[in-house]
mmCIF file of C-alpha atoms in Angstrom:
data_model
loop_
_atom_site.group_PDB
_atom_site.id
_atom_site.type_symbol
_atom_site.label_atom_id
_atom_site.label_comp_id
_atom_site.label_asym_id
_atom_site.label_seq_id
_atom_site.Cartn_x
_atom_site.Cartn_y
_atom_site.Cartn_z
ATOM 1 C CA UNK D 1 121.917 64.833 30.024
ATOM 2 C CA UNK D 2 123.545 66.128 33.252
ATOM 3 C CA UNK D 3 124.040 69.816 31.195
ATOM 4 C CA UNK D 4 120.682 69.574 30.474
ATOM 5 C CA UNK D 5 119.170 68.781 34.042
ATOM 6 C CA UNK D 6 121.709 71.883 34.826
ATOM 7 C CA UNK D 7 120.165 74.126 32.571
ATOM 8 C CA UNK D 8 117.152 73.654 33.787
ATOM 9 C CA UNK D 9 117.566 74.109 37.127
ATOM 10 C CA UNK D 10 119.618 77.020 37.023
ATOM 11 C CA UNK D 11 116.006 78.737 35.137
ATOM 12 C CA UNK D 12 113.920 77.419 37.867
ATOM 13 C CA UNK D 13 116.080 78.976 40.386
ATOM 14 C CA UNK D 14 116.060 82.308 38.809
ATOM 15 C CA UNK D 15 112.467 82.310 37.631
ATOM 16 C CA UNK D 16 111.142 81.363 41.252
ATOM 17 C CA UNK D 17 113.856 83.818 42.998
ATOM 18 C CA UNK D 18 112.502 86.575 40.622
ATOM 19 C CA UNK D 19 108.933 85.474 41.338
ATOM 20 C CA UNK D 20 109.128 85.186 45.034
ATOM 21 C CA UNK D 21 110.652 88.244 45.569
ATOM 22 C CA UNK D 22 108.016 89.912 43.301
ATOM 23 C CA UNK D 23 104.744 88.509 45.193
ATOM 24 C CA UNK D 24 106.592 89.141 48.722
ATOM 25 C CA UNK D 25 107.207 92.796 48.064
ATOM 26 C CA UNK D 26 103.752 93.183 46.450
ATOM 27 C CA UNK D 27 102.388 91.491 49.675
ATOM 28 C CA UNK D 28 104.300 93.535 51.760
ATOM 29 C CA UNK D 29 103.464 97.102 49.798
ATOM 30 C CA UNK D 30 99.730 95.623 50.035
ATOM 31 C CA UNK D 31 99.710 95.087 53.584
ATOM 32 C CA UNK D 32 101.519 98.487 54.475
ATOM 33 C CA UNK D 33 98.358 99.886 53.232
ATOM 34 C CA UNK D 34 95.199 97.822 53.785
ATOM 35 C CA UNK D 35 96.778 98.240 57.777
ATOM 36 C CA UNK D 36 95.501 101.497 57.528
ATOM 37 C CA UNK D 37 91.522 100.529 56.427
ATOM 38 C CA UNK D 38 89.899 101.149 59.842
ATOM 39 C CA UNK D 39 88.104 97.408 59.552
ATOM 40 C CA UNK D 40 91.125 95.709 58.407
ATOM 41 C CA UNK D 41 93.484 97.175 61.189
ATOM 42 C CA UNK D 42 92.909 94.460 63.702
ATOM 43 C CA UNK D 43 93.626 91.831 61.750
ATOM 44 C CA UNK D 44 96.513 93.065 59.935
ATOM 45 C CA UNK D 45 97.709 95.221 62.437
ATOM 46 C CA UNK D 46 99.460 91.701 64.536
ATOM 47 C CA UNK D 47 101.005 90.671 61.204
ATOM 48 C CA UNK D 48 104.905 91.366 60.893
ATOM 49 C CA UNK D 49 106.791 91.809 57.797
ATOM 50 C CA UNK D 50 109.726 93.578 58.642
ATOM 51 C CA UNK D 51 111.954 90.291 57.523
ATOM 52 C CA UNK D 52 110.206 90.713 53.645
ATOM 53 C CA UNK D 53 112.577 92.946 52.894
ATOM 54 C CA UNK D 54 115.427 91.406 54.128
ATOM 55 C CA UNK D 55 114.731 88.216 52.648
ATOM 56 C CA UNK D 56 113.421 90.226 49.189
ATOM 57 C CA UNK D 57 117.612 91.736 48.869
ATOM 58 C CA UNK D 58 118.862 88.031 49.448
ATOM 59 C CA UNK D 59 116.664 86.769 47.201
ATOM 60 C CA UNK D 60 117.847 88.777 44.238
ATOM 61 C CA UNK D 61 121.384 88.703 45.118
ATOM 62 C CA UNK D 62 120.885 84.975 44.294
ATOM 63 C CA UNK D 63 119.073 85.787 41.184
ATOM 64 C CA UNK D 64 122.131 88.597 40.509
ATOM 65 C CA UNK D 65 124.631 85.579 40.665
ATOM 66 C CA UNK D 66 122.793 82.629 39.296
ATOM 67 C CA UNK D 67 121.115 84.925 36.530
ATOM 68 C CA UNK D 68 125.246 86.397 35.556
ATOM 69 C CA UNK D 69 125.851 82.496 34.729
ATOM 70 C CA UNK D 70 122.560 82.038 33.188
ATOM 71 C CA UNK D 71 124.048 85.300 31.053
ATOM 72 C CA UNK D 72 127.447 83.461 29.887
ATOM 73 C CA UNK D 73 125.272 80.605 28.509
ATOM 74 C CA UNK D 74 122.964 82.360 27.038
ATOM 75 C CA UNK D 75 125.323 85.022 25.310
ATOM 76 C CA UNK D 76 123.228 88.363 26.801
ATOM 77 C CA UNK D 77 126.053 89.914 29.056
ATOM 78 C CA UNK D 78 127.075 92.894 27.026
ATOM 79 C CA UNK D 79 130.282 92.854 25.302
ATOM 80 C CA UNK D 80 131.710 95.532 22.961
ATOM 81 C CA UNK D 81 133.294 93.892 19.794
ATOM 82 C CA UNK D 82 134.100 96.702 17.146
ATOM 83 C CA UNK D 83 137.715 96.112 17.503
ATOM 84 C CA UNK D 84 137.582 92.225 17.772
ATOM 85 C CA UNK D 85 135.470 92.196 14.819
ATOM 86 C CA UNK D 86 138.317 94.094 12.606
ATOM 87 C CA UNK D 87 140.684 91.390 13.580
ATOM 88 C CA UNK D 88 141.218 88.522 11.279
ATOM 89 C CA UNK D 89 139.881 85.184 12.159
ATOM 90 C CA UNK D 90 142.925 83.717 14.239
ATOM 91 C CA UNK D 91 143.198 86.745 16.132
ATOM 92 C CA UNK D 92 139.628 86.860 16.583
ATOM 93 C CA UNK D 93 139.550 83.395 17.950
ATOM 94 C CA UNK D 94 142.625 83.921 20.133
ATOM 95 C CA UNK D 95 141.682 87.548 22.014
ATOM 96 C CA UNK D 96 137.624 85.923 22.463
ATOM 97 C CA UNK D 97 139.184 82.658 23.718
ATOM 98 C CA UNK D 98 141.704 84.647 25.792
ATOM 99 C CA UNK D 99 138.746 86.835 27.418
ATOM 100 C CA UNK D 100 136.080 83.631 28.041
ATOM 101 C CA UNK D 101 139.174 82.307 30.152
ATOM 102 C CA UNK D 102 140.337 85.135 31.738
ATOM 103 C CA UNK D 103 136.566 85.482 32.709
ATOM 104 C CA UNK D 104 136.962 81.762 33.953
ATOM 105 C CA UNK D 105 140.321 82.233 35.630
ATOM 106 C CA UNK D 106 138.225 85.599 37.658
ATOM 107 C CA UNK D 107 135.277 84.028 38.157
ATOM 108 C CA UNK D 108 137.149 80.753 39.593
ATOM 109 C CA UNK D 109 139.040 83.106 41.719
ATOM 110 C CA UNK D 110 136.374 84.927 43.280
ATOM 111 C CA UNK D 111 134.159 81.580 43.991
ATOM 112 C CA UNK D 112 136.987 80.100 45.838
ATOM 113 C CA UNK D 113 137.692 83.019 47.886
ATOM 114 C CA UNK D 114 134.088 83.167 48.744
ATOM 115 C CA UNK D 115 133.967 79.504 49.330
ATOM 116 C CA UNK D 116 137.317 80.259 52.230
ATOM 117 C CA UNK D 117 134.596 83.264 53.401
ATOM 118 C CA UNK D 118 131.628 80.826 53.948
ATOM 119 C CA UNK D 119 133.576 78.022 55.382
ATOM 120 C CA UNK D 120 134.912 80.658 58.203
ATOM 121 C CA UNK D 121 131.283 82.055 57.982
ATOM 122 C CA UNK D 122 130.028 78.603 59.165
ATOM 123 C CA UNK D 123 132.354 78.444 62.305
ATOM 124 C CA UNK D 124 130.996 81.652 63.588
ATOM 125 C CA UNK D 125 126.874 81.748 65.061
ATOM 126 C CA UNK D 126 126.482 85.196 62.764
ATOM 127 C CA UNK D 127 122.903 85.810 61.902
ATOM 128 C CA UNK D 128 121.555 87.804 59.921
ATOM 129 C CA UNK D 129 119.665 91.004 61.152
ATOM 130 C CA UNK D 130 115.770 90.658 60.967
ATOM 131 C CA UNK D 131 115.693 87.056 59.623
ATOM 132 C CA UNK D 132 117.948 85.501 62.170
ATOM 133 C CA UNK D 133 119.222 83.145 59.824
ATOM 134 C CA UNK D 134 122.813 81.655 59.155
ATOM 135 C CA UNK D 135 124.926 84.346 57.802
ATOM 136 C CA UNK D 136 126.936 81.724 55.824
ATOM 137 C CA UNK D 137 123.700 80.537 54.182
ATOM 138 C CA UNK D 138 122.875 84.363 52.019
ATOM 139 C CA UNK D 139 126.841 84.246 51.401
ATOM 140 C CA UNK D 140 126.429 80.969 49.965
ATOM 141 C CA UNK D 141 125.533 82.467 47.028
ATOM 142 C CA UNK D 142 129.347 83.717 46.241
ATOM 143 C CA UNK D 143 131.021 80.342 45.601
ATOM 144 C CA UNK D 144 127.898 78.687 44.430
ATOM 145 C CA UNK D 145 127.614 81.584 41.851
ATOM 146 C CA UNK D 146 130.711 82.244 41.015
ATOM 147 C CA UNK D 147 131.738 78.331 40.498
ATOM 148 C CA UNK D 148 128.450 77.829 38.186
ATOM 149 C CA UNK D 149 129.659 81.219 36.098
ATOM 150 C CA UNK D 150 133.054 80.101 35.950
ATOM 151 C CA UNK D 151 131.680 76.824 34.773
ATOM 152 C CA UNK D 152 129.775 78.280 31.928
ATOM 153 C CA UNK D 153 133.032 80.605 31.028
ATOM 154 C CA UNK D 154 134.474 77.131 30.275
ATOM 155 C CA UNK D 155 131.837 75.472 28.574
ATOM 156 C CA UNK D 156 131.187 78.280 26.314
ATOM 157 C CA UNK D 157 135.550 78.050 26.014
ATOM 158 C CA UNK D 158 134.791 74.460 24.714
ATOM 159 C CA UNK D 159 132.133 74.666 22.180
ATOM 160 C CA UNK D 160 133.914 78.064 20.771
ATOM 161 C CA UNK D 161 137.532 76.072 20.360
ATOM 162 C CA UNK D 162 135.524 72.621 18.865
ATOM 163 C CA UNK D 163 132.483 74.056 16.793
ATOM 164 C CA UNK D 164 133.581 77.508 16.399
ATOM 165 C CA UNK D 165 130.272 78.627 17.901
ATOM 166 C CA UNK D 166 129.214 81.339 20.373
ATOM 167 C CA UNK D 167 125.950 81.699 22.059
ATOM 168 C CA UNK D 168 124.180 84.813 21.427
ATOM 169 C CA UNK D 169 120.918 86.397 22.051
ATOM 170 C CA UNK D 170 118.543 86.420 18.800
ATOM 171 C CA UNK D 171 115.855 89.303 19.486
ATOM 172 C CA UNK D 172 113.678 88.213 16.284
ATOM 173 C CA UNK D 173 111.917 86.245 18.538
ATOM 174 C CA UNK D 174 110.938 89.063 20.415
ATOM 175 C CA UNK D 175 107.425 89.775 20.151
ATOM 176 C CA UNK D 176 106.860 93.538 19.251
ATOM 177 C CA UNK D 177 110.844 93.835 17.696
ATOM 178 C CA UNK D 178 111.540 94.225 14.218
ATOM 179 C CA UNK D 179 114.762 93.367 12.669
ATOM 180 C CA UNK D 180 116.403 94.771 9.439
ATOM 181 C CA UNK D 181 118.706 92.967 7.135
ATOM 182 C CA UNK D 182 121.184 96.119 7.918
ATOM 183 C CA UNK D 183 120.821 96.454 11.551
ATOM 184 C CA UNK D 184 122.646 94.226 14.103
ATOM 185 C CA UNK D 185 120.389 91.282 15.888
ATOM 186 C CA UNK D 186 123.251 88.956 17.329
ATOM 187 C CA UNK D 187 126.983 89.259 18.626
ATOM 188 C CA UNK D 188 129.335 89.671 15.770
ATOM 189 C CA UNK D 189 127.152 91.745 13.671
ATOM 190 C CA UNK D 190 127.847 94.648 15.451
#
């Protein structure tokens, strides 16, 4: 249940990140010109929106971090397997298992460093440039990224060492992509 309610709110973070940041920069392109329509100038002339694009790169640095977890869930990061896939099952299982945790142990690493960053972050009055926000709020992202990524390293660890089972990306779902029985569609058929 709590996975689940997890799941789901690491999509809505990334879907309204990604959509935010896409109608902000298309508001911002769309005022740059319509300031220039003689009629339109003195109303959009007072209008400032030099923090869009500020706030557009912190945006999708948050996707970047929350959508790299979404990634390890979801099986889409790209991997290259030709030699894993010559080995014979045990040593398959042990080098995959070995790299999912190694990717843990990094991941785990790098959110706790972050998380020493923001706490020293906090007891500073840093702001950011054009936003004037807390800088320890847009590196918030580090640990909170990095913890839900290592996270996912581990839960993928699990259900590979109990079920055997690795998420992977399936593109026959894919409108407008046609598969073949001989060419690869998931990870391991490679």
């Amino acid at each position: 249940m709590l996975l689940k309610i997890l799941d789901r709110l690491e999509e809505i973070i990334i879907a309204s990140l990604m959509g935010a940041a896409t109608l902000l920069t298309f508001v911002t392109v769309l005022h740059r010109f319509l300031v220039d329509v003689p009629f339109l100038y003195p109303y959009l002339f007072g209008i400032n929106l030099a923090w869009s694009q500020e706030l557009c790169i912190y945006m999708f640095i948050w996707m970047a971090k929350f959508g790299a977890a979404y990634g390890v869930r979801a099986g889409v990061h790209v991997g290259v397997d030709v030699l894993i896939n010559r080995l014979n099952d045990r040593w398959r299982k042990g080098v995959i298992l070995f790299g999912l945790l190694g990717g843990a142990l990094f991941t785990g690493i790098v959110g706790t460093m972050g998380a020493k960053f923001v706490y020293e972050l906090m007891q500073t009055t840093q702001v950011s440039p054009d936003m004037e926000i807390p800088s320890w709020i847009v590196y918030a992202c580090i640990p909170l990224g990095s913890y839900l990524m290592c996270f996912r390293f581990l839960q993928v660890c699990w259900n590979y060492w109990f079920h055997n089972d690795l998420p992977h990306h399936d593109a026959a779902h894919v409108e407008g992509v046609e598969t073949s029985k001989t060419a690869p569609v998931a990870l391991g058929e490679a």
